[in-house]
JSON list of C-alpha atoms and ligand atoms in Angstrom, two decimals:
[
{"chain": "A", "resi": 517, "resn": "UNK", "atom": "CA", "xyz": [12.73, -18.13, 32.40]},
{"chain": "A", "resi": 518, "resn": "UNK", "atom": "CA", "xyz": [9.13, -17.32, 33.18]},
{"chain": "A", "resi": 519, "resn": "UNK", "atom": "CA", "xyz": [6.48, -19.46, 31.49]},
{"chain": "A", "resi": 520, "resn": "UNK", "atom": "CA", "xyz": [9.05, -21.55, 29.71]},
{"chain": "A", "resi": 521, "resn": "UNK", "atom": "CA", "xyz": [7.52, -23.82, 27.09]},
{"chain": "A", "resi": 522, "resn": "UNK", "atom": "CA", "xyz": [7.90, -27.51, 27.96]},
{"chain": "A", "resi": 523, "resn": "UNK", "atom": "CA", "xyz": [7.03, -30.69, 26.12]},
{"chain": "A", "resi": 524, "resn": "UNK", "atom": "CA", "xyz": [3.75, -31.68, 27.72]},
{"chain": "A", "resi": 525, "resn": "UNK", "atom": "CA", "xyz": [0.34, -33.21, 27.12]},
{"chain": "A", "resi": 526, "resn": "UNK", "atom": "CA", "xyz": [-0.57, -31.34, 23.94]},
{"chain": "A", "resi": 527, "resn": "UNK", "atom": "CA", "xyz": [-2.98, -33.64, 22.07]},
{"chain": "A", "resi": 528, "resn": "UNK", "atom": "CA", "xyz": [-4.06, -31.28, 19.29]},
{"chain": "A", "resi": 529, "resn": "UNK", "atom": "CA", "xyz": [-2.33, -32.99, 16.34]},
{"chain": "A", "resi": 530, "resn": "UNK", "atom": "CA", "xyz": [-4.05, -35.68, 14.27]},
{"chain": "A", "resi": 531, "resn": "UNK", "atom": "CA", "xyz": [-1.03, -37.96, 14.61]},
{"chain": "A", "resi": 532, "resn": "UNK", "atom": "CA", "xyz": [-1.83, -38.39, 18.31]},
{"chain": "A", "resi": 533, "resn": "UNK", "atom": "CA", "xyz": [-4.55, -40.83, 17.30]},
{"chain": "A", "resi": 534, "resn": "UNK", "atom": "CA", "xyz": [-4.33, -42.37, 13.80]},
{"chain": "A", "resi": 535, "resn": "UNK", "atom": "CA", "xyz": [-7.66, -44.21, 14.26]},
{"chain": "A", "resi": 536, "resn": "UNK", "atom": "CA", "xyz": [-9.53, -40.98, 15.07]},
{"chain": "A", "resi": 537, "resn": "UNK", "atom": "CA", "xyz": [-7.71, -39.23, 12.26]},
{"chain": "A", "resi": 538, "resn": "UNK", "atom": "CA", "xyz": [-9.05, -41.85, 9.82]},
{"chain": "A", "resi": 539, "resn": "UNK", "atom": "CA", "xyz": [-12.61, -41.30, 11.11]},
{"chain": "A", "resi": 540, "resn": "UNK", "atom": "CA", "xyz": [-12.23, -37.56, 10.76]},
{"chain": "A", "resi": 541, "resn": "UNK", "atom": "CA", "xyz": [-11.14, -37.93, 7.14]},
{"chain": "A", "resi": 542, "resn": "UNK", "atom": "CA", "xyz": [-14.08, -40.29, 6.49]},
{"chain": "A", "resi": 543, "resn": "UNK", "atom": "CA", "xyz": [-16.47, -37.61, 7.76]},
{"chain": "A", "resi": 544, "resn": "UNK", "atom": "CA", "xyz": [-14.77, -35.05, 5.53]},
{"chain": "A", "resi": 545, "resn": "UNK", "atom": "CA", "xyz": [-15.28, -37.47, 2.62]},
{"chain": "A", "resi": 546, "resn": "UNK", "atom": "CA", "xyz": [-18.98, -37.77, 3.46]},
{"chain": "A", "resi": 547, "resn": "UNK", "atom": "CA", "xyz": [-19.29, -34.00, 3.63]},
{"chain": "A", "resi": 548, "resn": "UNK", "atom": "CA", "xyz": [-18.26, -33.60, 0.00]},
{"chain": "A", "resi": 549, "resn": "UNK", "atom": "CA", "xyz": [-21.61, -35.13, -1.00]},
{"chain": "A", "resi": 550, "resn": "UNK", "atom": "CA", "xyz": [-23.49, -32.63, 1.18]},
{"chain": "A", "resi": 551, "resn": "UNK", "atom": "CA", "xyz": [-24.18, -28.93, 0.45]},
{"chain": "A", "resi": 552, "resn": "UNK", "atom": "CA", "xyz": [-20.98, -27.05, 1.28]},
{"chain": "A", "resi": 553, "resn": "UNK", "atom": "CA", "xyz": [-21.54, -24.25, 3.82]},
{"chain": "A", "resi": 554, "resn": "UNK", "atom": "CA", "xyz": [-18.33, -22.64, 2.62]},
{"chain": "A", "resi": 555, "resn": "UNK", "atom": "CA", "xyz": [-19.88, -22.02, -0.80]},
{"chain": "A", "resi": 556, "resn": "UNK", "atom": "CA", "xyz": [-22.68, -20.06, 0.88]},
{"chain": "A", "resi": 557, "resn": "UNK", "atom": "CA", "xyz": [-20.13, -18.07, 2.88]},
{"chain": "A", "resi": 558, "resn": "UNK", "atom": "CA", "xyz": [-18.20, -17.15, -0.28]},
{"chain": "A", "resi": 559, "resn": "UNK", "atom": "CA", "xyz": [-21.42, -16.10, -2.04]},
{"chain": "A", "resi": 560, "resn": "UNK", "atom": "CA", "xyz": [-22.49, -14.03, 0.96]},
{"chain": "A", "resi": 561, "resn": "UNK", "atom": "CA", "xyz": [-19.10, -12.34, 1.14]},
{"chain": "A", "resi": 562, "resn": "UNK", "atom": "CA", "xyz": [-19.21, -11.59, -2.59]},
{"chain": "A", "resi": 563, "resn": "UNK", "atom": "CA", "xyz": [-22.51, -9.79, -2.04]},
{"chain": "A", "resi": 564, "resn": "UNK", "atom": "CA", "xyz": [-21.03, -7.72, 0.80]},
{"chain": "A", "resi": 565, "resn": "UNK", "atom": "CA", "xyz": [-17.95, -6.89, -1.28]},
{"chain": "A", "resi": 566, "resn": "UNK", "atom": "CA", "xyz": [-20.12, -5.72, -4.18]},
{"chain": "A", "resi": 567, "resn": "UNK", "atom": "CA", "xyz": [-22.22, -3.45, -1.97]},
{"chain": "A", "resi": 568, "resn": "UNK", "atom": "CA", "xyz": [-19.61, -2.16, 0.52]},
{"chain": "A", "resi": 569, "resn": "UNK", "atom": "CA", "xyz": [-18.77, 1.53, 0.66]},
{"chain": "A", "resi": 570, "resn": "UNK", "atom": "CA", "xyz": [-15.57, 2.97, 2.16]},
{"chain": "A", "resi": 571, "resn": "UNK", "atom": "CA", "xyz": [-14.61, 2.70, 5.84]},
{"chain": "A", "resi": 572, "resn": "UNK", "atom": "CA", "xyz": [-15.66, 6.14, 7.09]},
{"chain": "A", "resi": 573, "resn": "UNK", "atom": "CA", "xyz": [-14.79, 9.50, 5.55]},
{"chain": "A", "resi": 574, "resn": "UNK", "atom": "CA", "xyz": [-12.36, 12.31, 6.20]},
{"chain": "A", "resi": 575, "resn": "UNK", "atom": "CA", "xyz": [-13.59, 15.28, 8.22]},
{"chain": "A", "resi": 576, "resn": "UNK", "atom": "CA", "xyz": [-13.69, 18.66, 6.43]},
{"chain": "A", "resi": 577, "resn": "UNK", "atom": "CA", "xyz": [-10.77, 20.94, 7.34]},
{"chain": "A", "resi": 578, "resn": "UNK", "atom": "CA", "xyz": [-11.85, 22.62, 10.61]},
{"chain": "A", "resi": 579, "resn": "UNK", "atom": "CA", "xyz": [-9.81, 25.81, 10.49]},
{"chain": "A", "resi": 580, "resn": "UNK", "atom": "CA", "xyz": [-9.46, 28.63, 7.98]},
{"chain": "A", "resi": 581, "resn": "UNK", "atom": "CA", "xyz": [-5.77, 27.98, 7.90]},
{"chain": "A", "resi": 582, "resn": "UNK", "atom": "CA", "xyz": [-6.46, 24.34, 7.10]},
{"chain": "A", "resi": 583, "resn": "UNK", "atom": "CA", "xyz": [-8.91, 25.28, 4.37]},
{"chain": "A", "resi": 584, "resn": "UNK", "atom": "CA", "xyz": [-6.41, 27.61, 2.82]},
{"chain": "A", "resi": 585, "resn": "UNK", "atom": "CA", "xyz": [-3.80, 24.86, 2.88]},
{"chain": "A", "resi": 586, "resn": "UNK", "atom": "CA", "xyz": [-6.19, 22.32, 1.43]},
{"chain": "A", "resi": 587, "resn": "UNK", "atom": "CA", "xyz": [-7.40, 24.71, -1.23]},
{"chain": "A", "resi": 588, "resn": "UNK", "atom": "CA", "xyz": [-3.83, 25.53, -2.13]},
{"chain": "A", "resi": 589, "resn": "UNK", "atom": "CA", "xyz": [-2.85, 21.89, -2.51]},
{"chain": "A", "resi": 590, "resn": "UNK", "atom": "CA", "xyz": [-6.09, 21.11, -4.34]},
{"chain": "A", "resi": 591, "resn": "UNK", "atom": "CA", "xyz": [-5.07, 23.73, -6.88]},
{"chain": "A", "resi": 592, "resn": "UNK", "atom": "CA", "xyz": [-1.91, 21.78, -7.44]},
{"chain": "A", "resi": 593, "resn": "UNK", "atom": "CA", "xyz": [-4.04, 18.69, -7.98]},
{"chain": "A", "resi": 594, "resn": "UNK", "atom": "CA", "xyz": [-3.09, 17.16, -4.64]},
{"chain": "A", "resi": 595, "resn": "UNK", "atom": "CA", "xyz": [-5.54, 15.82, -2.11]},
{"chain": "A", "resi": 596, "resn": "UNK", "atom": "CA", "xyz": [-4.30, 16.79, 1.34]},
{"chain": "A", "resi": 597, "resn": "UNK", "atom": "CA", "xyz": [-6.80, 14.50, 3.04]},
{"chain": "A", "resi": 598, "resn": "UNK", "atom": "CA", "xyz": [-4.88, 11.46, 1.74]},
{"chain": "A", "resi": 599, "resn": "UNK", "atom": "CA", "xyz": [-1.76, 12.64, 3.59]},
{"chain": "A", "resi": 600, "resn": "UNK", "atom": "CA", "xyz": [-3.81, 13.54, 6.69]},
{"chain": "A", "resi": 601, "resn": "UNK", "atom": "CA", "xyz": [-5.44, 10.10, 6.69]},
{"chain": "A", "resi": 602, "resn": "UNK", "atom": "CA", "xyz": [-2.04, 8.38, 6.61]},
{"chain": "A", "resi": 603, "resn": "UNK", "atom": "CA", "xyz": [-0.63, 10.62, 9.38]},
{"chain": "A", "resi": 604, "resn": "UNK", "atom": "CA", "xyz": [-3.70, 9.81, 11.48]},
{"chain": "A", "resi": 605, "resn": "UNK", "atom": "CA", "xyz": [-3.12, 6.12, 10.76]},
{"chain": "A", "resi": 606, "resn": "UNK", "atom": "CA", "xyz": [0.46, 6.39, 12.03]},
{"chain": "A", "resi": 607, "resn": "UNK", "atom": "CA", "xyz": [-0.75, 8.26, 15.12]},
{"chain": "A", "resi": 608, "resn": "UNK", "atom": "CA", "xyz": [-3.27, 5.52, 15.87]},
{"chain": "A", "resi": 609, "resn": "UNK", "atom": "CA", "xyz": [-0.64, 2.82, 15.46]},
{"chain": "A", "resi": 610, "resn": "UNK", "atom": "CA", "xyz": [1.97, 4.60, 17.58]},
{"chain": "A", "resi": 611, "resn": "UNK", "atom": "CA", "xyz": [-0.67, 4.85, 20.31]},
{"chain": "A", "resi": 612, "resn": "UNK", "atom": "CA", "xyz": [-1.19, 1.10, 20.01]},
{"chain": "A", "resi": 613, "resn": "UNK", "atom": "CA", "xyz": [2.60, 0.66, 20.10]},
{"chain": "A", "resi": 614, "resn": "UNK", "atom": "CA", "xyz": [2.77, 2.65, 23.33]},
{"chain": "A", "resi": 615, "resn": "UNK", "atom": "CA", "xyz": [0.10, 0.38, 24.85]},
{"chain": "A", "resi": 616, "resn": "UNK", "atom": "CA", "xyz": [1.97, -2.73, 23.71]},
{"chain": "A", "resi": 617, "resn": "UNK", "atom": "CA", "xyz": [5.18, -1.54, 25.38]},
{"chain": "A", "resi": 618, "resn": "UNK", "atom": "CA", "xyz": [3.25, -0.51, 28.51]},
{"chain": "A", "resi": 619, "resn": "UNK", "atom": "CA", "xyz": [2.03, -4.10, 28.70]},
{"chain": "A", "resi": 620, "resn": "UNK", "atom": "CA", "xyz": [5.56, -5.38, 28.09]},
{"chain": "A", "resi": 621, "resn": "UNK", "atom": "CA", "xyz": [6.88, -3.16, 30.90]},
{"chain": "A", "resi": 622, "resn": "UNK", "atom": "CA", "xyz": [4.37, -4.67, 33.30]},
{"chain": "A", "resi": 623, "resn": "UNK", "atom": "CA", "xyz": [5.40, -8.13, 32.14]},
{"chain": "A", "resi": 624, "resn": "UNK", "atom": "CA", "xyz": [9.17, -7.66, 32.44]},
{"chain": "A", "resi": 625, "resn": "UNK", "atom": "CA", "xyz": [8.73, -6.04, 35.88]},
{"chain": "A", "resi": 626, "resn": "UNK", "atom": "CA", "xyz": [7.54, -9.38, 37.28]},
{"chain": "A", "resi": 627, "resn": "UNK", "atom": "CA", "xyz": [9.63, -11.72, 35.08]},
{"chain": "A", "resi": 628, "resn": "UNK", "atom": "CA", "xyz": [12.11, -13.76, 37.15]},
{"chain": "A", "resi": 629, "resn": "UNK", "atom": "CA", "xyz": [14.70, -13.41, 34.37]},
{"chain": "A", "resi": 630, "resn": "UNK", "atom": "CA", "xyz": [15.13, -11.57, 31.10]},
{"chain": "A", "resi": 631, "resn": "UNK", "atom": "CA", "xyz": [17.16, -12.59, 28.04]},
{"chain": "A", "resi": 632, "resn": "UNK", "atom": "CA", "xyz": [20.78, -11.41, 28.27]},
{"chain": "A", "resi": 633, "resn": "UNK", "atom": "CA", "xyz": [21.03, -7.79, 27.15]},
{"chain": "A", "resi": 634, "resn": "UNK", "atom": "CA", "xyz": [17.34, -7.01, 27.66]},
{"chain": "A", "resi": 635, "resn": "UNK", "atom": "CA", "xyz": [16.56, -4.47, 30.39]},
{"chain": "A", "resi": 636, "resn": "UNK", "atom": "CA", "xyz": [13.47, -2.74, 31.75]},
{"chain": "A", "resi": 637, "resn": "UNK", "atom": "CA", "xyz": [15.10, 0.61, 30.93]},
{"chain": "A", "resi": 638, "resn": "UNK", "atom": "CA", "xyz": [15.62, -0.53, 27.34]},
{"chain": "A", "resi": 639, "resn": "UNK", "atom": "CA", "xyz": [11.92, -1.41, 27.05]},
{"chain": "A", "resi": 640, "resn": "UNK", "atom": "CA", "xyz": [10.90, 1.89, 28.65]},
{"chain": "A", "resi": 641, "resn": "UNK", "atom": "CA", "xyz": [13.08, 3.85, 26.25]},
{"chain": "A", "resi": 642, "resn": "UNK", "atom": "CA", "xyz": [11.28, 2.33, 23.26]},
{"chain": "A", "resi": 643, "resn": "UNK", "atom": "CA", "xyz": [7.90, 2.88, 24.94]},
{"chain": "A", "resi": 644, "resn": "UNK", "atom": "CA", "xyz": [8.68, 6.55, 25.46]},
{"chain": "A", "resi": 645, "resn": "UNK", "atom": "CA", "xyz": [9.79, 6.95, 21.85]},
{"chain": "A", "resi": 646, "resn": "UNK", "atom": "CA", "xyz": [6.55, 5.36, 20.57]},
{"chain": "A", "resi": 647, "resn": "UNK", "atom": "CA", "xyz": [4.66, 7.85, 22.73]},
{"chain": "A", "resi": 648, "resn": "UNK", "atom": "CA", "xyz": [6.72, 10.80, 21.50]},
{"chain": "A", "resi": 649, "resn": "UNK", "atom": "CA", "xyz": [6.00, 9.67, 17.93]},
{"chain": "A", "resi": 650, "resn": "UNK", "atom": "CA", "xyz": [2.30, 9.79, 18.69]},
{"chain": "A", "resi": 651, "resn": "UNK", "atom": "CA", "xyz": [2.66, 13.35, 20.01]},
{"chain": "A", "resi": 652, "resn": "UNK", "atom": "CA", "xyz": [4.72, 14.34, 16.96]},
{"chain": "A", "resi": 653, "resn": "UNK", "atom": "CA", "xyz": [2.04, 13.00, 14.62]},
{"chain": "A", "resi": 654, "resn": "UNK", "atom": "CA", "xyz": [-0.80, 14.67, 16.52]},
{"chain": "A", "resi": 655, "resn": "UNK", "atom": "CA", "xyz": [1.11, 17.97, 16.28]},
{"chain": "A", "resi": 656, "resn": "UNK", "atom": "CA", "xyz": [1.66, 17.37, 12.54]},
{"chain": "A", "resi": 657, "resn": "UNK", "atom": "CA", "xyz": [-2.10, 16.97, 12.04]},
{"chain": "A", "resi": 658, "resn": "UNK", "atom": "CA", "xyz": [-2.64, 20.27, 13.89]},
{"chain": "A", "resi": 659, "resn": "UNK", "atom": "CA", "xyz": [0.03, 21.96, 11.77]},
{"chain": "A", "resi": 660, "resn": "UNK", "atom": "CA", "xyz": [-1.85, 20.92, 8.64]},
{"chain": "A", "resi": 661, "resn": "UNK", "atom": "CA", "xyz": [-4.96, 22.52, 10.10]},
{"chain": "A", "resi": 662, "resn": "UNK", "atom": "CA", "xyz": [-6.82, 19.29, 10.92]},
{"chain": "A", "resi": 663, "resn": "UNK", "atom": "CA", "xyz": [-8.18, 17.69, 14.08]},
{"chain": "A", "resi": 664, "resn": "UNK", "atom": "CA", "xyz": [-5.94, 15.01, 15.65]},
{"chain": "A", "resi": 665, "resn": "UNK", "atom": "CA", "xyz": [-8.88, 13.65, 17.68]},
{"chain": "A", "resi": 666, "resn": "UNK", "atom": "CA", "xyz": [-10.84, 12.69, 14.55]},
{"chain": "A", "resi": 667, "resn": "UNK", "atom": "CA", "xyz": [-11.01, 8.98, 13.69]},
{"chain": "A", "resi": 668, "resn": "UNK", "atom": "CA", "xyz": [-10.03, 8.76, 10.02]},
{"chain": "A", "resi": 669, "resn": "UNK", "atom": "CA", "xyz": [-10.64, 5.73, 7.77]},
{"chain": "A", "resi": 670, "resn": "UNK", "atom": "CA", "xyz": [-7.01, 4.51, 7.77]},
{"chain": "A", "resi": 671, "resn": "UNK", "atom": "CA", "xyz": [-6.72, 5.13, 11.51]},
{"chain": "A", "resi": 672, "resn": "UNK", "atom": "CA", "xyz": [-9.80, 2.98, 11.97]},
{"chain": "A", "resi": 673, "resn": "UNK", "atom": "CA", "xyz": [-8.38, 0.14, 9.84]},
{"chain": "A", "resi": 674, "resn": "UNK", "atom": "CA", "xyz": [-5.00, 0.16, 11.58]},
{"chain": "A", "resi": 675, "resn": "UNK", "atom": "CA", "xyz": [-6.77, 0.24, 14.94]},
{"chain": "A", "resi": 676, "resn": "UNK", "atom": "CA", "xyz": [-8.57, -2.98, 14.06]},
{"chain": "A", "resi": 677, "resn": "UNK", "atom": "CA", "xyz": [-5.32, -4.55, 12.82]},
{"chain": "A", "resi": 678, "resn": "UNK", "atom": "CA", "xyz": [-3.60, -3.60, 16.08]},
{"chain": "A", "resi": 679, "resn": "UNK", "atom": "CA", "xyz": [-6.32, -5.27, 18.12]},
{"chain": "A", "resi": 680, "resn": "UNK", "atom": "CA", "xyz": [-4.78, -8.65, 17.36]},
{"chain": "A", "resi": 681, "resn": "UNK", "atom": "CA", "xyz": [-1.41, -7.49, 18.68]},
{"chain": "A", "resi": 682, "resn": "UNK", "atom": "CA", "xyz": [-2.96, -6.00, 21.85]},
{"chain": "A", "resi": 683, "resn": "UNK", "atom": "CA", "xyz": [-5.01, -9.16, 22.34]},
{"chain": "A", "resi": 684, "resn": "UNK", "atom": "CA", "xyz": [-1.90, -11.35, 22.03]},
{"chain": "A", "resi": 685, "resn": "UNK", "atom": "CA", "xyz": [0.09, -9.12, 24.39]},
{"chain": "A", "resi": 686, "resn": "UNK", "atom": "CA", "xyz": [-2.75, -9.21, 26.91]},
{"chain": "A", "resi": 687, "resn": "UNK", "atom": "CA", "xyz": [-2.38, -12.96, 27.33]},
{"chain": "A", "resi": 688, "resn": "UNK", "atom": "CA", "xyz": [-0.67, -13.40, 30.73]},
{"chain": "A", "resi": 689, "resn": "UNK", "atom": "CA", "xyz": [0.75, -16.81, 29.79]},
{"chain": "A", "resi": 690, "resn": "UNK", "atom": "CA", "xyz": [2.94, -15.38, 27.01]},
{"chain": "A", "resi": 691, "resn": "UNK", "atom": "CA", "xyz": [6.65, -16.12, 27.30]},
{"chain": "A", "resi": 692, "resn": "UNK", "atom": "CA", "xyz": [9.05, -13.20, 26.95]},
{"chain": "A", "resi": 693, "resn": "UNK", "atom": "CA", "xyz": [9.98, -14.52, 23.49]},
{"chain": "A", "resi": 694, "resn": "UNK", "atom": "CA", "xyz": [6.31, -14.66, 22.46]},
{"chain": "A", "resi": 695, "resn": "UNK", "atom": "CA", "xyz": [5.76, -11.14, 23.78]},
{"chain": "A", "resi": 696, "resn": "UNK", "atom": "CA", "xyz": [8.83, -10.00, 21.84]},
{"chain": "A", "resi": 697, "resn": "UNK", "atom": "CA", "xyz": [7.51, -11.56, 18.64]},
{"chain": "A", "resi": 698, "resn": "UNK", "atom": "CA", "xyz": [4.33, -9.48, 19.14]},
{"chain": "A", "resi": 699, "resn": "UNK", "atom": "CA", "xyz": [6.44, -6.34, 19.51]},
{"chain": "A", "resi": 700, "resn": "UNK", "atom": "CA", "xyz": [8.54, -7.31, 16.49]},
{"chain": "A", "resi": 701, "resn": "UNK", "atom": "CA", "xyz": [5.38, -7.52, 14.36]},
{"chain": "A", "resi": 702, "resn": "UNK", "atom": "CA", "xyz": [4.50, -3.97, 15.48]},
{"chain": "A", "resi": 703, "resn": "UNK", "atom": "CA", "xyz": [8.03, -2.72, 14.74]},
{"chain": "A", "resi": 704, "resn": "UNK", "atom": "CA", "xyz": [8.09, -4.18, 11.24]},
{"chain": "A", "resi": 705, "resn": "UNK", "atom": "CA", "xyz": [4.77, -2.44, 10.52]},
{"chain": "A", "resi": 706, "resn": "UNK", "atom": "CA", "xyz": [6.19, 0.76, 12.07]},
{"chain": "A", "resi": 707, "resn": "UNK", "atom": "CA", "xyz": [9.24, 0.76, 9.82]},
{"chain": "A", "resi": 708, "resn": "UNK", "atom": "CA", "xyz": [7.43, 0.07, 6.54]},
{"chain": "A", "resi": 709, "resn": "UNK", "atom": "CA", "xyz": [4.71, 2.60, 7.40]},
{"chain": "A", "resi": 710, "resn": "UNK", "atom": "CA", "xyz": [7.09, 5.41, 8.36]},
{"chain": "A", "resi": 711, "resn": "UNK", "atom": "CA", "xyz": [8.99, 4.90, 5.08]},
{"chain": "A", "resi": 712, "resn": "UNK", "atom": "CA", "xyz": [5.76, 5.15, 3.08]},
{"chain": "A", "resi": 713, "resn": "UNK", "atom": "CA", "xyz": [4.62, 8.20, 5.05]},
{"chain": "A", "resi": 714, "resn": "UNK", "atom": "CA", "xyz": [7.93, 9.99, 4.47]},
{"chain": "A", "resi": 715, "resn": "UNK", "atom": "CA", "xyz": [7.64, 9.35, 0.72]},
{"chain": "A", "resi": 716, "resn": "UNK", "atom": "CA", "xyz": [4.09, 10.70, 0.70]},
{"chain": "A", "resi": 717, "resn": "UNK", "atom": "CA", "xyz": [4.94, 13.80, 2.77]},
{"chain": "A", "resi": 718, "resn": "UNK", "atom": "CA", "xyz": [7.84, 14.45, 0.40]},
{"chain": "A", "resi": 719, "resn": "UNK", "atom": "CA", "xyz": [5.48, 14.39, -2.58]},
{"chain": "A", "resi": 720, "resn": "UNK", "atom": "CA", "xyz": [3.31, 16.95, -0.77]},
{"chain": "A", "resi": 721, "resn": "UNK", "atom": "CA", "xyz": [6.37, 19.18, -0.33]},
{"chain": "A", "resi": 722, "resn": "UNK", "atom": "CA", "xyz": [6.10, 19.03, 3.49]},
{"chain": "A", "resi": 723, "resn": "UNK", "atom": "CA", "xyz": [9.85, 19.32, 4.06]},
{"chain": "A", "resi": 724, "resn": "UNK", "atom": "CA", "xyz": [9.61, 20.08, 7.78]},
{"chain": "A", "resi": 725, "resn": "UNK", "atom": "CA", "xyz": [7.44, 17.03, 8.39]},
{"chain": "A", "resi": 726, "resn": "UNK", "atom": "CA", "xyz": [9.77, 14.93, 6.25]},
{"chain": "A", "resi": 727, "resn": "UNK", "atom": "CA", "xyz": [12.70, 15.92, 8.49]},
{"chain": "A", "resi": 728, "resn": "UNK", "atom": "CA", "xyz": [10.76, 15.06, 11.67]},
{"chain": "A", "resi": 729, "resn": "UNK", "atom": "CA", "xyz": [9.43, 11.80, 10.23]},
{"chain": "A", "resi": 730, "resn": "UNK", "atom": "CA", "xyz": [12.92, 10.78, 9.11]},
{"chain": "A", "resi": 731, "resn": "UNK", "atom": "CA", "xyz": [14.11, 11.10, 12.71]},
{"chain": "A", "resi": 732, "resn": "UNK", "atom": "CA", "xyz": [11.20, 8.95, 13.84]},
{"chain": "A", "resi": 733, "resn": "UNK", "atom": "CA", "xyz": [12.12, 6.33, 11.22]},
{"chain": "A", "resi": 734, "resn": "UNK", "atom": "CA", "xyz": [15.69, 6.22, 12.56]},
{"chain": "A", "resi": 735, "resn": "UNK", "atom": "CA", "xyz": [14.27, 5.49, 16.03]},
{"chain": "A", "resi": 736, "resn": "UNK", "atom": "CA", "xyz": [12.01, 2.77, 14.60]},
{"chain": "A", "resi": 737, "resn": "UNK", "atom": "CA", "xyz": [14.98, 1.16, 12.87]},
{"chain": "A", "resi": 738, "resn": "UNK", "atom": "CA", "xyz": [16.72, 1.01, 16.26]},
{"chain": "A", "resi": 739, "resn": "UNK", "atom": "CA", "xyz": [13.58, -0.46, 17.85]},
{"chain": "A", "resi": 740, "resn": "UNK", "atom": "CA", "xyz": [13.31, -3.22, 15.27]},
{"chain": "A", "resi": 741, "resn": "UNK", "atom": "CA", "xyz": [17.00, -4.13, 15.57]},
{"chain": "A", "resi": 742, "resn": "UNK", "atom": "CA", "xyz": [16.84, -4.13, 19.38]},
{"chain": "A", "resi": 743, "resn": "UNK", "atom": "CA", "xyz": [13.66, -6.20, 19.66]},
{"chain": "A", "resi": 744, "resn": "UNK", "atom": "CA", "xyz": [15.00, -8.62, 17.05]},
{"chain": "A", "resi": 745, "resn": "UNK", "atom": "CA", "xyz": [18.24, -8.99, 19.02]},
{"chain": "A", "resi": 746, "resn": "UNK", "atom": "CA", "xyz": [16.39, -9.56, 22.31]},
{"chain": "A", "resi": 747, "resn": "UNK", "atom": "CA", "xyz": [14.21, -12.13, 20.62]},
{"chain": "A", "resi": 748, "resn": "UNK", "atom": "CA", "xyz": [17.16, -13.96, 19.06]},
{"chain": "A", "resi": 749, "resn": "UNK", "atom": "CA", "xyz": [18.80, -14.17, 22.50]},
{"chain": "A", "resi": 750, "resn": "UNK", "atom": "CA", "xyz": [15.55, -15.32, 24.15]},
{"chain": "A", "resi": 751, "resn": "UNK", "atom": "CA", "xyz": [15.17, -18.11, 21.58]},
{"chain": "A", "resi": 752, "resn": "UNK", "atom": "CA", "xyz": [18.81, -19.18, 21.87]},
{"chain": "A", "resi": 753, "resn": "UNK", "atom": "CA", "xyz": [18.49, -19.36, 25.65]},
{"chain": "A", "resi": 754, "resn": "UNK", "atom": "CA", "xyz": [15.12, -21.13, 25.47]},
{"chain": "A", "resi": 755, "resn": "UNK", "atom": "CA", "xyz": [16.49, -23.73, 23.08]},
{"chain": "A", "resi": 756, "resn": "UNK", "atom": "CA", "xyz": [19.48, -24.33, 25.36]},
{"chain": "A", "resi": 757, "resn": "UNK", "atom": "CA", "xyz": [21.93, -23.44, 22.59]},
{"chain": "B", "resi": 949, "resn": "FE2", "atom": "FE1", "xyz": [8.76, 1.36, 17.29]}
]
């Protein structure tokens, strides 16, 4: 398989050189008598935590219809912007998911071999479903009278979280199994987040959205199972089992 991991010249562990390891520990010992830079870092972070405000804010409802909806829910003591923020978060993450699968498609297209059972079409099917989820969520935001192009606080946070996944997937040296583990991380987040979003939409009485979101969750459950299966096969093959 492409980029198979071999036993090689990795010299990163301390056990490679016990003598150097001893010296390193001696230096660490010496450092305990010196001012600890970590203490300063903790104090600095505490100051930031004490002063920090929220990550961004929600935009005001842009349409009359949206205002009416918001006002209506506000009367019932519900804050529609909390639901909108979480839908926008899901939209942002599904967009990241689409990018991750686009990168995977490019990778599998040039891979000399794939784990048994894994196909390009199978990857493309999941990619297309991630994309359709994004479109569904953008439409849901419109339905609720809000602007799907607005960057909301939770969308911002999930975008930053997803950067690590995109960064990992962008590494050309990744094995198929390593790329699959990146996708699996995204799928686990997908599943938990859709479940939470469905619960929230239910509490807002958005029955139509709940029905659509439940279909999306069923697709995500398939994604997770499929990626997990591909990964299990990749690992079995890699380990020569
Ligand atoms: Fe997914």
